[in-house]
PDB file of C-alpha atoms and ligand atoms in Angstrom:
ATOM      1  CA  MET A   1     -74.070  86.722 186.262  1.00 48.00           C
ATOM      2  CA  SER A   2     -76.844  88.044 183.706  1.00 49.00           C
ATOM      3  CA  GLU A   3     -80.594  87.004 184.252  1.00 49.00           C
ATOM      4  CA  SER A   4     -80.494  84.737 181.285  1.00 51.00           C
ATOM      5  CA  THR A   5     -78.157  82.505 182.827  1.00 54.00           C
ATOM      6  CA  SER A   6     -79.490  82.618 186.281  1.00 82.00           C
ATOM      7  CA  VAL A   7     -82.796  81.487 185.525  1.00 95.00           C
ATOM      8  CA  PRO A   8     -83.152  77.804 185.488  1.00 97.00           C
ATOM      9  CA  ALA A   9     -84.486  76.363 182.258  1.00 97.00           C
ATOM     10  CA  LEU A  10     -86.773  74.081 183.748  1.00 98.00           C
ATOM     11  CA  GLU A  11     -87.950  73.835 187.595  1.00 98.00           C
ATOM     12  CA  LEU A  12     -90.233  71.212 189.238  1.00 98.00           C
ATOM     13  CA  LYS A  13     -91.318  72.108 192.697  1.00 98.00           C
ATOM     14  CA  GLY A  14     -93.201  69.650 194.793  1.00 98.00           C
ATOM     15  CA  VAL A  15     -94.729  67.935 191.789  1.00 98.00           C
ATOM     16  CA  THR A  16     -97.065  65.119 192.587  1.00 98.00           C
ATOM     17  CA  ALA A  17     -98.456  63.438 189.098  1.00 98.00           C
ATOM     18  CA  GLY A  18     -99.817  60.620 187.593  1.00 97.00           C
ATOM     19  CA  TYR A  19    -102.789  58.939 185.782  1.00 97.00           C
ATOM     20  CA  GLU A  20    -106.207  58.977 186.206  1.00 93.00           C
ATOM     21  CA  ASN A  21    -106.104  56.952 190.057  1.00 88.00           C
ATOM     22  CA  THR A  22    -102.881  56.094 189.992  1.00 96.00           C
ATOM     23  CA  THR A  23    -100.054  58.590 191.726  1.00 98.00           C
ATOM     24  CA  ILE A  24     -96.705  58.074 189.613  1.00 98.00           C
ATOM     25  CA  LEU A  25     -94.391  61.222 190.609  1.00 98.00           C
ATOM     26  CA  ARG A  26     -94.375  62.204 194.481  1.00 98.00           C
ATOM     27  CA  ASP A  27     -93.057  65.534 195.408  1.00 98.00           C
ATOM     28  CA  VAL A  28     -90.627  65.477 192.711  1.00 98.00           C
ATOM     29  CA  GLN A  29     -87.896  68.500 192.954  1.00 98.00           C
ATOM     30  CA  LEU A  30     -85.719  68.889 190.040  1.00 98.00           C
ATOM     31  CA  VAL A  31     -83.397  71.897 188.113  1.00 98.00           C
ATOM     32  CA  VAL A  32     -82.246  71.954 184.738  1.00 98.00           C
ATOM     33  CA  PRO A  33     -79.937  74.997 185.235  1.00 96.00           C
ATOM     34  CA  ALA A  34     -79.845  76.669 181.732  1.00 95.00           C
ATOM     35  CA  GLY A  35     -77.583  75.629 179.304  1.00 94.00           C
ATOM     36  CA  SER A  36     -76.708  72.293 181.149  1.00 96.00           C
ATOM     37  CA  VAL A  37     -77.467  68.787 180.592  1.00 97.00           C
ATOM     38  CA  VAL A  38     -79.190  66.921 183.340  1.00 98.00           C
ATOM     39  CA  ALA A  39     -79.504  63.305 183.038  1.00 97.00           C
ATOM     40  CA  LEU A  40     -82.662  61.447 184.926  1.00 97.00           C
ATOM     41  CA  ILE A  41     -81.926  58.192 186.077  1.00 94.00           C
ATOM     42  CA  GLY A  42     -83.595  55.010 187.465  1.00 93.00           C
ATOM     43  CA  PRO A  43     -85.190  51.398 187.054  1.00 91.00           C
ATOM     44  CA  ASN A  44     -87.889  50.602 184.249  1.00 92.00           C
ATOM     45  CA  GLY A  45     -91.304  51.803 185.779  1.00 95.00           C
ATOM     46  CA  ALA A  46     -89.726  54.899 187.721  1.00 95.00           C
ATOM     47  CA  GLY A  47     -91.561  57.407 186.358  1.00 97.00           C
ATOM     48  CA  LYS A  48     -88.909  58.630 184.135  1.00 97.00           C
ATOM     49  CA  SER A  49     -91.115  59.228 180.878  1.00 97.00           C
ATOM     50  CA  THR A  50     -94.168  60.265 182.922  1.00 98.00           C
ATOM     51  CA  LEU A  51     -91.532  62.933 184.566  1.00 98.00           C
ATOM     52  CA  LEU A  52     -90.787  64.460 180.994  1.00 98.00           C
ATOM     53  CA  LYS A  53     -94.587  64.085 180.220  1.00 98.00           C
ATOM     54  CA  THR A  54     -95.228  66.299 183.145  1.00 98.00           C
ATOM     55  CA  VAL A  55     -92.878  69.127 181.599  1.00 98.00           C
ATOM     56  CA  SER A  56     -94.306  68.793 178.474  1.00 97.00           C
ATOM     57  CA  GLY A  57     -97.888  68.975 179.535  1.00 97.00           C
ATOM     58  CA  LEU A  58     -98.978  65.498 178.379  1.00 97.00           C
ATOM     59  CA  VAL A  59     -99.315  64.906 182.298  1.00 97.00           C
ATOM     60  CA  LYS A  60    -101.161  67.370 184.971  1.00 96.00           C
ATOM     61  CA  PRO A  61     -99.701  67.317 188.578  1.00 97.00           C
ATOM     62  CA  THR A  62    -102.386  67.031 191.164  1.00 97.00           C
ATOM     63  CA  SER A  63     -99.966  69.241 193.127  1.00 98.00           C
ATOM     64  CA  GLY A  64     -96.492  71.269 192.465  1.00 98.00           C
ATOM     65  CA  THR A  65     -95.676  73.466 190.015  1.00 98.00           C
ATOM     66  CA  VAL A  66     -93.901  73.392 186.615  1.00 98.00           C
ATOM     67  CA  GLN A  67     -91.698  76.698 185.665  1.00 98.00           C
ATOM     68  CA  LEU A  68     -89.668  77.030 182.056  1.00 98.00           C
ATOM     69  CA  PHE A  69     -87.401  79.554 181.766  1.00 97.00           C
ATOM     70  CA  GLY A  70     -88.746  81.097 184.879  1.00 97.00           C
ATOM     71  CA  GLU A  71     -92.559  81.413 184.042  1.00 98.00           C
ATOM     72  CA  ASP A  72     -94.888  78.967 185.892  1.00 98.00           C
ATOM     73  CA  VAL A  73     -96.382  76.776 182.937  1.00 98.00           C
ATOM     74  CA  THR A  74     -98.468  74.419 185.088  1.00 98.00           C
ATOM     75  CA  GLU A  75    -101.653  75.292 183.290  1.00 97.00           C
ATOM     76  CA  LEU A  76    -100.331  75.366 179.891  1.00 97.00           C
ATOM     77  CA  GLN A  77    -101.099  73.072 177.289  1.00 96.00           C
ATOM     78  CA  PRO A  78     -98.483  71.153 175.077  1.00 95.00           C
ATOM     79  CA  ASN A  79     -98.293  72.983 172.234  1.00 91.00           C
ATOM     80  CA  ARG A  80     -97.911  76.266 174.441  1.00 94.00           C
ATOM     81  CA  ARG A  81     -95.288  75.135 176.001  1.00 96.00           C
ATOM     82  CA  ALA A  82     -93.735  73.698 172.900  1.00 92.00           C
ATOM     83  CA  ARG A  83     -94.109  77.339 171.759  1.00 90.00           C
ATOM     84  CA  LYS A  84     -91.923  78.496 174.458  1.00 94.00           C
ATOM     85  CA  GLY A  85     -88.748  76.359 173.072  1.00 93.00           C
ATOM     86  CA  LEU A  86     -89.685  73.347 174.898  1.00 96.00           C
ATOM     87  CA  CYS A  87     -89.445  70.072 172.670  1.00 94.00           C
ATOM     88  CA  HIS A  88     -90.096  66.430 174.126  1.00 94.00           C
ATOM     89  CA  ILE A  89     -88.693  63.567 171.822  1.00 93.00           C
ATOM     90  CA  PRO A  90     -90.460  60.715 173.190  1.00 92.00           C
ATOM     91  CA  GLU A  91     -90.132  57.399 174.037  1.00 90.00           C
ATOM     92  CA  GLY A  92     -90.694  55.493 170.933  1.00 86.00           C
ATOM     93  CA  ARG A  93     -89.875  58.178 168.738  1.00 83.00           C
ATOM     94  CA  GLY A  94     -93.226  59.820 167.892  1.00 86.00           C
ATOM     95  CA  ILE A  95     -92.745  60.494 164.621  1.00 93.00           C
ATOM     96  CA  TYR A  96     -95.826  59.659 162.123  1.00 94.00           C
ATOM     97  CA  LYS A  97     -95.120  56.464 160.544  1.00 95.00           C
ATOM     98  CA  ARG A  98     -97.548  56.978 157.419  1.00 96.00           C
ATOM     99  CA  LEU A  99     -96.402  60.503 156.471  1.00 96.00           C
ATOM    100  CA  THR A 100     -93.530  60.916 154.315  1.00 97.00           C
ATOM    101  CA  VAL A 101     -90.134  62.416 155.936  1.00 96.00           C
ATOM    102  CA  ARG A 102     -90.844  65.605 154.463  1.00 96.00           C
ATOM    103  CA  GLU A 103     -94.262  65.658 155.770  1.00 95.00           C
ATOM    104  CA  ASN A 104     -93.129  64.741 158.918  1.00 94.00           C
ATOM    105  CA  LEU A 105     -90.544  67.484 159.143  1.00 93.00           C
ATOM    106  CA  LEU A 106     -93.297  70.135 158.105  1.00 92.00           C
ATOM    107  CA  MET A 107     -95.611  68.940 161.071  1.00 88.00           C
ATOM    108  CA  GLN A 108     -93.074  70.535 163.196  1.00 84.00           C
ATOM    109  CA  ALA A 109     -91.730  73.507 161.300  1.00 86.00           C
ATOM    110  CA  ASP A 110     -93.154  76.701 162.243  1.00 83.00           C
ATOM    111  CA  ALA A 111     -95.602  78.831 159.743  1.00 85.00           C
ATOM    112  CA  GLY A 112     -93.467  80.465 157.252  1.00 90.00           C
ATOM    113  CA  ASP A 113     -90.478  78.455 158.023  1.00 89.00           C
ATOM    114  CA  GLU A 114     -91.356  75.470 156.151  1.00 90.00           C
ATOM    115  CA  GLU A 115     -88.518  75.187 153.706  1.00 92.00           C
ATOM    116  CA  GLY A 116     -86.056  76.400 156.322  1.00 92.00           C
ATOM    117  CA  ALA A 117     -87.044  74.018 158.696  1.00 90.00           C
ATOM    118  CA  ILE A 118     -86.269  71.052 156.194  1.00 93.00           C
ATOM    119  CA  GLU A 119     -83.032  73.000 155.000  1.00 93.00           C
ATOM    120  CA  ARG A 120     -81.228  72.753 158.423  1.00 90.00           C
ATOM    121  CA  ALA A 121     -82.647  69.352 159.591  1.00 90.00           C
ATOM    122  CA  THR A 122     -81.849  67.714 155.884  1.00 92.00           C
ATOM    123  CA  GLU A 123     -78.143  69.833 157.034  1.00 90.00           C
ATOM    124  CA  ALA A 124     -78.155  68.271 160.501  1.00 87.00           C
ATOM    125  CA  PHE A 125     -78.915  64.802 159.069  1.00 90.00           C
ATOM    126  CA  PRO A 126     -78.137  64.206 155.423  1.00 91.00           C
ATOM    127  CA  VAL A 127     -79.703  60.754 155.235  1.00 92.00           C
ATOM    128  CA  LEU A 128     -82.988  62.333 155.663  1.00 94.00           C
ATOM    129  CA  GLY A 129     -82.365  64.719 152.521  1.00 95.00           C
ATOM    130  CA  LYS A 130     -82.118  61.726 150.367  1.00 96.00           C
ATOM    131  CA  ARG A 131     -85.383  59.975 152.151  1.00 96.00           C
ATOM    132  CA  LEU A 132     -87.814  63.088 151.577  1.00 97.00           C
ATOM    133  CA  GLN A 133     -90.650  61.438 149.963  1.00 97.00           C
ATOM    134  CA  GLN A 134     -90.066  58.249 151.743  1.00 97.00           C
ATOM    135  CA  LEU A 135     -92.717  57.123 154.179  1.00 97.00           C
ATOM    136  CA  ALA A 136     -91.291  57.416 157.955  1.00 96.00           C
ATOM    137  CA  GLY A 137     -92.475  54.040 158.548  1.00 96.00           C
ATOM    138  CA  THR A 138     -90.347  52.538 156.124  1.00 97.00           C
ATOM    139  CA  LEU A 139     -86.805  53.832 157.496  1.00 95.00           C
ATOM    140  CA  SER A 140     -84.528  51.691 159.520  1.00 93.00           C
ATOM    141  CA  GLY A 141     -84.689  52.183 163.079  1.00 92.00           C
ATOM    142  CA  GLY A 142     -81.714  54.607 163.228  1.00 91.00           C
ATOM    143  CA  GLU A 143     -83.234  56.871 160.614  1.00 93.00           C
ATOM    144  CA  GLN A 144     -86.528  56.992 162.310  1.00 94.00           C
ATOM    145  CA  GLN A 145     -84.712  58.044 165.564  1.00 92.00           C
ATOM    146  CA  MET A 146     -82.788  60.908 163.501  1.00 92.00           C
ATOM    147  CA  LEU A 147     -86.147  61.772 161.974  1.00 93.00           C
ATOM    148  CA  SER A 148     -87.322  62.251 165.753  1.00 92.00           C
ATOM    149  CA  MET A 149     -84.248  64.291 166.445  1.00 91.00           C
ATOM    150  CA  ALA A 150     -84.338  66.295 163.664  1.00 90.00           C
ATOM    151  CA  ARG A 151     -87.100  68.326 164.773  1.00 85.00           C
ATOM    152  CA  THR A 152     -84.635  70.142 167.304  1.00 87.00           C
ATOM    153  CA  TYR A 153     -83.650  71.757 163.970  1.00 83.00           C
ATOM    154  CA  THR A 154     -86.937  72.862 163.119  1.00 80.00           C
ATOM    155  CA  ARG A 155     -87.306  75.636 165.537  1.00 82.00           C
ATOM    156  CA  ASP A 156     -85.304  77.232 167.948  1.00 84.00           C
ATOM    157  CA  GLN A 157     -85.551  75.245 170.742  1.00 90.00           C
ATOM    158  CA  ARG A 158     -84.240  76.055 174.454  1.00 94.00           C
ATOM    159  CA  LEU A 159     -84.922  73.100 176.280  1.00 97.00           C
ATOM    160  CA  ILE A 160     -85.108  69.695 175.129  1.00 96.00           C
ATOM    161  CA  LEU A 161     -86.198  66.357 176.724  1.00 97.00           C
ATOM    162  CA  VAL A 162     -84.922  63.406 175.553  1.00 96.00           C
ATOM    163  CA  ASP A 163     -86.432  59.832 176.429  1.00 96.00           C
ATOM    164  CA  GLU A 164     -84.446  56.454 175.462  1.00 94.00           C
ATOM    165  CA  ALA A 165     -83.511  57.681 172.071  1.00 92.00           C
ATOM    166  CA  SER A 166     -80.684  54.774 172.235  1.00 91.00           C
ATOM    167  CA  LEU A 167     -83.534  52.146 172.727  1.00 90.00           C
ATOM    168  CA  GLY A 168     -83.089  49.252 170.199  1.00 88.00           C
ATOM    169  CA  LEU A 169     -80.511  51.247 167.958  1.00 90.00           C
ATOM    170  CA  ALA A 170     -77.137  49.510 166.931  1.00 88.00           C
ATOM    171  CA  PRO A 171     -73.997  50.964 168.525  1.00 89.00           C
ATOM    172  CA  ILE A 172     -72.843  52.887 165.903  1.00 88.00           C
ATOM    173  CA  ILE A 173     -76.276  54.711 165.643  1.00 88.00           C
ATOM    174  CA  VAL A 174     -75.783  54.852 169.271  1.00 90.00           C
ATOM    175  CA  ASP A 175     -72.547  57.200 168.673  1.00 89.00           C
ATOM    176  CA  ALA A 176     -74.406  59.215 166.116  1.00 87.00           C
ATOM    177  CA  ILE A 177     -77.429  60.507 168.463  1.00 89.00           C
ATOM    178  CA  PHE A 178     -75.131  61.511 171.511  1.00 90.00           C
ATOM    179  CA  ALA A 179     -72.564  62.902 169.275  1.00 89.00           C
ATOM    180  CA  PHE A 180     -75.859  65.187 167.840  1.00 89.00           C
ATOM    181  CA  LEU A 181     -76.769  65.650 171.423  1.00 91.00           C
ATOM    182  CA  HIS A 182     -73.408  66.819 172.060  1.00 90.00           C
ATOM    183  CA  ARG A 183     -73.324  69.133 169.366  1.00 89.00           C
ATOM    184  CA  ILE A 184     -76.327  70.655 169.950  1.00 89.00           C
ATOM    185  CA  VAL A 185     -75.437  71.422 173.147  1.00 90.00           C
ATOM    186  CA  ALA A 186     -71.843  72.988 172.268  1.00 89.00           C
ATOM    187  CA  GLU A 187     -73.472  75.089 169.291  1.00 87.00           C
ATOM    188  CA  LYS A 188     -76.527  76.263 170.762  1.00 85.00           C
ATOM    189  CA  GLY A 189     -76.199  76.225 174.196  1.00 89.00           C
ATOM    190  CA  THR A 190     -79.640  74.547 174.559  1.00 94.00           C
ATOM    191  CA  SER A 191     -80.405  72.666 177.736  1.00 97.00           C
ATOM    192  CA  LEU A 192     -81.330  69.139 177.970  1.00 97.00           C
ATOM    193  CA  LEU A 193     -82.952  66.806 180.294  1.00 98.00           C
ATOM    194  CA  ILE A 194     -81.632  63.250 178.912  1.00 97.00           C
ATOM    195  CA  VAL A 195     -82.973  59.976 180.044  1.00 97.00           C
ATOM    196  CA  ASP A 196     -80.975  56.941 178.544  1.00 93.00           C
ATOM    197  CA  GLN A 197     -80.484  53.215 179.190  1.00 90.00           C
ATOM    198  CA  PHE A 198     -76.911  53.485 178.541  1.00 89.00           C
ATOM    199  CA  VAL A 199     -76.508  55.739 181.864  1.00 89.00           C
ATOM    200  CA  HIS A 200     -72.891  56.111 181.566  1.00 88.00           C
ATOM    201  CA  ARG A 201     -73.027  58.042 178.536  1.00 90.00           C
ATOM    202  CA  ALA A 202     -75.839  60.214 179.791  1.00 92.00           C
ATOM    203  CA  LEU A 203     -73.716  60.812 182.739  1.00 92.00           C
ATOM    204  CA  ASP A 204     -70.674  61.677 180.506  1.00 91.00           C
ATOM    205  CA  MET A 205     -72.605  64.465 178.780  1.00 93.00           C
ATOM    206  CA  ALA A 206     -74.247  65.823 182.088  1.00 96.00           C
ATOM    207  CA  GLN A 207     -73.374  67.930 184.440  1.00 96.00           C
ATOM    208  CA  THR A 208     -75.881  66.807 187.056  1.00 96.00           C
ATOM    209  CA  ALA A 209     -78.360  63.690 187.665  1.00 96.00           C
ATOM    210  CA  TYR A 210     -80.902  62.753 189.527  1.00 96.00           C
ATOM    211  CA  VAL A 211     -82.153  59.234 190.328  1.00 94.00           C
ATOM    212  CA  LEU A 212     -85.248  58.791 190.209  1.00 95.00           C
ATOM    213  CA  ASN A 213     -87.246  55.239 192.344  1.00 93.00           C
ATOM    214  CA  ARG A 214     -91.062  54.250 192.323  1.00 94.00           C
ATOM    215  CA  GLY A 215     -91.811  58.168 191.417  1.00 97.00           C
ATOM    216  CA  GLU A 216     -89.159  59.759 193.949  1.00 96.00           C
ATOM    217  CA  ILE A 217     -85.956  61.660 193.785  1.00 96.00           C
ATOM    218  CA  THR A 218     -83.716  59.607 195.820  1.00 92.00           C
ATOM    219  CA  LEU A 219     -80.318  60.577 194.816  1.00 91.00           C
ATOM    220  CA  TRP A 220     -79.056  63.754 193.015  1.00 93.00           C
ATOM    221  CA  GLY A 221     -75.436  65.683 192.970  1.00 93.00           C
ATOM    222  CA  THR A 222     -73.081  66.273 190.108  1.00 94.00           C
ATOM    223  CA  SER A 223     -72.428  63.116 187.638  1.00 92.00           C
ATOM    224  CA  GLU A 224     -69.047  62.924 188.852  1.00 89.00           C
ATOM    225  CA  GLU A 225     -70.316  62.810 192.895  1.00 88.00           C
ATOM    226  CA  LEU A 226     -72.775  60.403 191.718  1.00 85.00           C
ATOM    227  CA  SER A 227     -70.403  58.015 189.476  1.00 80.00           C
ATOM    228  CA  ASN A 228     -68.237  57.871 192.492  1.00 78.00           C
ATOM    229  CA  MET A 229     -70.666  56.937 195.011  1.00 75.00           C
ATOM    230  CA  ASP A 230     -70.537  53.296 196.327  1.00 70.00           C
ATOM    231  CA  VAL A 231     -74.484  52.910 196.321  1.00 64.00           C
ATOM    232  CA  PHE A 232     -74.508  54.362 192.482  1.00 67.00           C
ATOM    233  CA  ALA A 233     -71.897  52.474 191.463  1.00 65.00           C
ATOM    234  CA  GLU A 234     -73.783  49.261 192.541  1.00 64.00           C
ATOM    235  CA  TYR A 235     -76.752  50.444 190.967  1.00 66.00           C
ATOM    236  CA  LEU A 236     -74.737  51.317 187.274  1.00 62.00           C
ATOM    237  CA  SER A 237     -73.272  47.766 187.326  1.00 58.00           C
ATOM    238  CA  SER A 238     -76.609  46.515 187.286  1.00 58.00           C
ATOM    239  CA  HIS A 239     -77.689  48.510 184.166  1.00 59.00           C
TER     240      HIS A 239
HETATM  241  P1  ADP B 301     -90.157  54.910 183.475  1.00 66.73           P
HETATM  242  O1  ADP B 301     -90.151  55.913 182.104  1.00 66.73           O
HETATM  243  O2  ADP B 301     -89.130  55.203 184.118  1.00 66.73           O
HETATM  244  O3  ADP B 301     -89.839  53.123 182.784  1.00 66.73           O
HETATM  245  P2  ADP B 301     -92.745  55.329 183.166  1.00 66.73           P
HETATM  246  O4  ADP B 301     -93.099  57.062 183.754  1.00 66.73           O
HETATM  247  O5  ADP B 301     -93.272  55.050 181.641  1.00 66.73           O
HETATM  248  O6  ADP B 301     -91.521  54.663 183.757  1.00 66.73           O
HETATM  249  O7  ADP B 301     -93.917  54.551 184.110  1.00 66.73           O
HETATM  250  C1  ADP B 301     -94.077  54.762 185.540  1.00 66.73           C
HETATM  251  C2  ADP B 301     -95.307  53.943 185.795  1.00 66.73           C
HETATM  252  O8  ADP B 301     -96.264  54.446 185.118  1.00 66.73           O
HETATM  253  C3  ADP B 301     -95.507  52.656 185.632  1.00 66.73           C
HETATM  254  O9  ADP B 301     -95.609  51.784 186.772  1.00 66.73           O
HETATM  255  C4  ADP B 301     -96.663  52.687 184.229  1.00 66.73           C
HETATM  256  O10 ADP B 301     -97.072  51.437 184.532  1.00 66.73           O
HETATM  257  C5  ADP B 301     -97.326  53.881 184.499  1.00 66.73           C
HETATM  258  N1  ADP B 301     -97.901  54.306 183.306  1.00 66.73           N
HETATM  259  C6  ADP B 301     -97.497  54.793 182.211  1.00 66.73           C
HETATM  260  N2  ADP B 301     -98.002  55.237 181.314  1.00 66.73           N
HETATM  261  C7  ADP B 301     -99.095  55.088 181.803  1.00 66.73           C
HETATM  262  C8  ADP B 301    -100.607  55.412 181.448  1.00 66.73           C
HETATM  263  N3  ADP B 301    -100.540  56.294 180.068  1.00 66.73           N
HETATM  264  N4  ADP B 301    -101.695  54.941 182.180  1.00 66.73           N
HETATM  265  C9  ADP B 301    -101.493  54.701 183.269  1.00 66.73           C
HETATM  266  N5  ADP B 301    -100.524  54.410 183.853  1.00 66.73           N
HETATM  267  C10 ADP B 301     -99.279  54.723 182.677  1.00 66.73           C
HETATM  268 MG1   MG B 302     -89.543  55.585 179.819  1.00 66.73          MG
END
């Protein structure tokens, strides 16, 4: 096995983190092997979004380490992590509603690659190409999510964190979002850490999955193992 495939895209070791005086994540261990898809599952308030923010650097651990592609990035700011090929698609989409679609795409592009970035993004989502001059806030929910996803095409991303991309969208749009994610993985071999209310869809895409409960990883395994577990089936049936 070559080094590039054996070094994980992401490794959290003993991560404890939270906000000001509240500890949310406790001693979290999690690995995203290079080129693989990992699902992070858990009830509302479990700390899934906090975990993704800890990966992208918006939340700093009080103990433990975050490694990206074999490098300790625990002390690095979010923009420095982004430059290493980390892309966080946050819950709520993280787009600038008062900027145009084109301006939103430009914000994500690398210097000197602005036109190329727009070309690749609108190729992936042709509907955005027709809306370049429109304010992002006037797009439909599905189009806003596409704009949020388009940033994965503006740079050469190596690990993408996707937080609740399907929230509030019509089933047909959810299909398109998942098809897009499948395409990125198949075409570019990008690694994904995905949080989604449609647990079955996330598990179908993923090779491994982790269950987070009250900030602790309480269960992990291959997606297949987890889908077959009684305790897990019970959890799934209530979601
Ligand atoms: P999930 O994504 O699994 O629903 P979150 O990570 O959003 O969970 O939230 C986990 C806990 O952290 C919740 O109790 C939530 O209220 C709290 N929390 C989330 N964001 C903040 C914040 N910015 N400041 C303080 N507490 C927060
Ligand atoms: Mg969340």
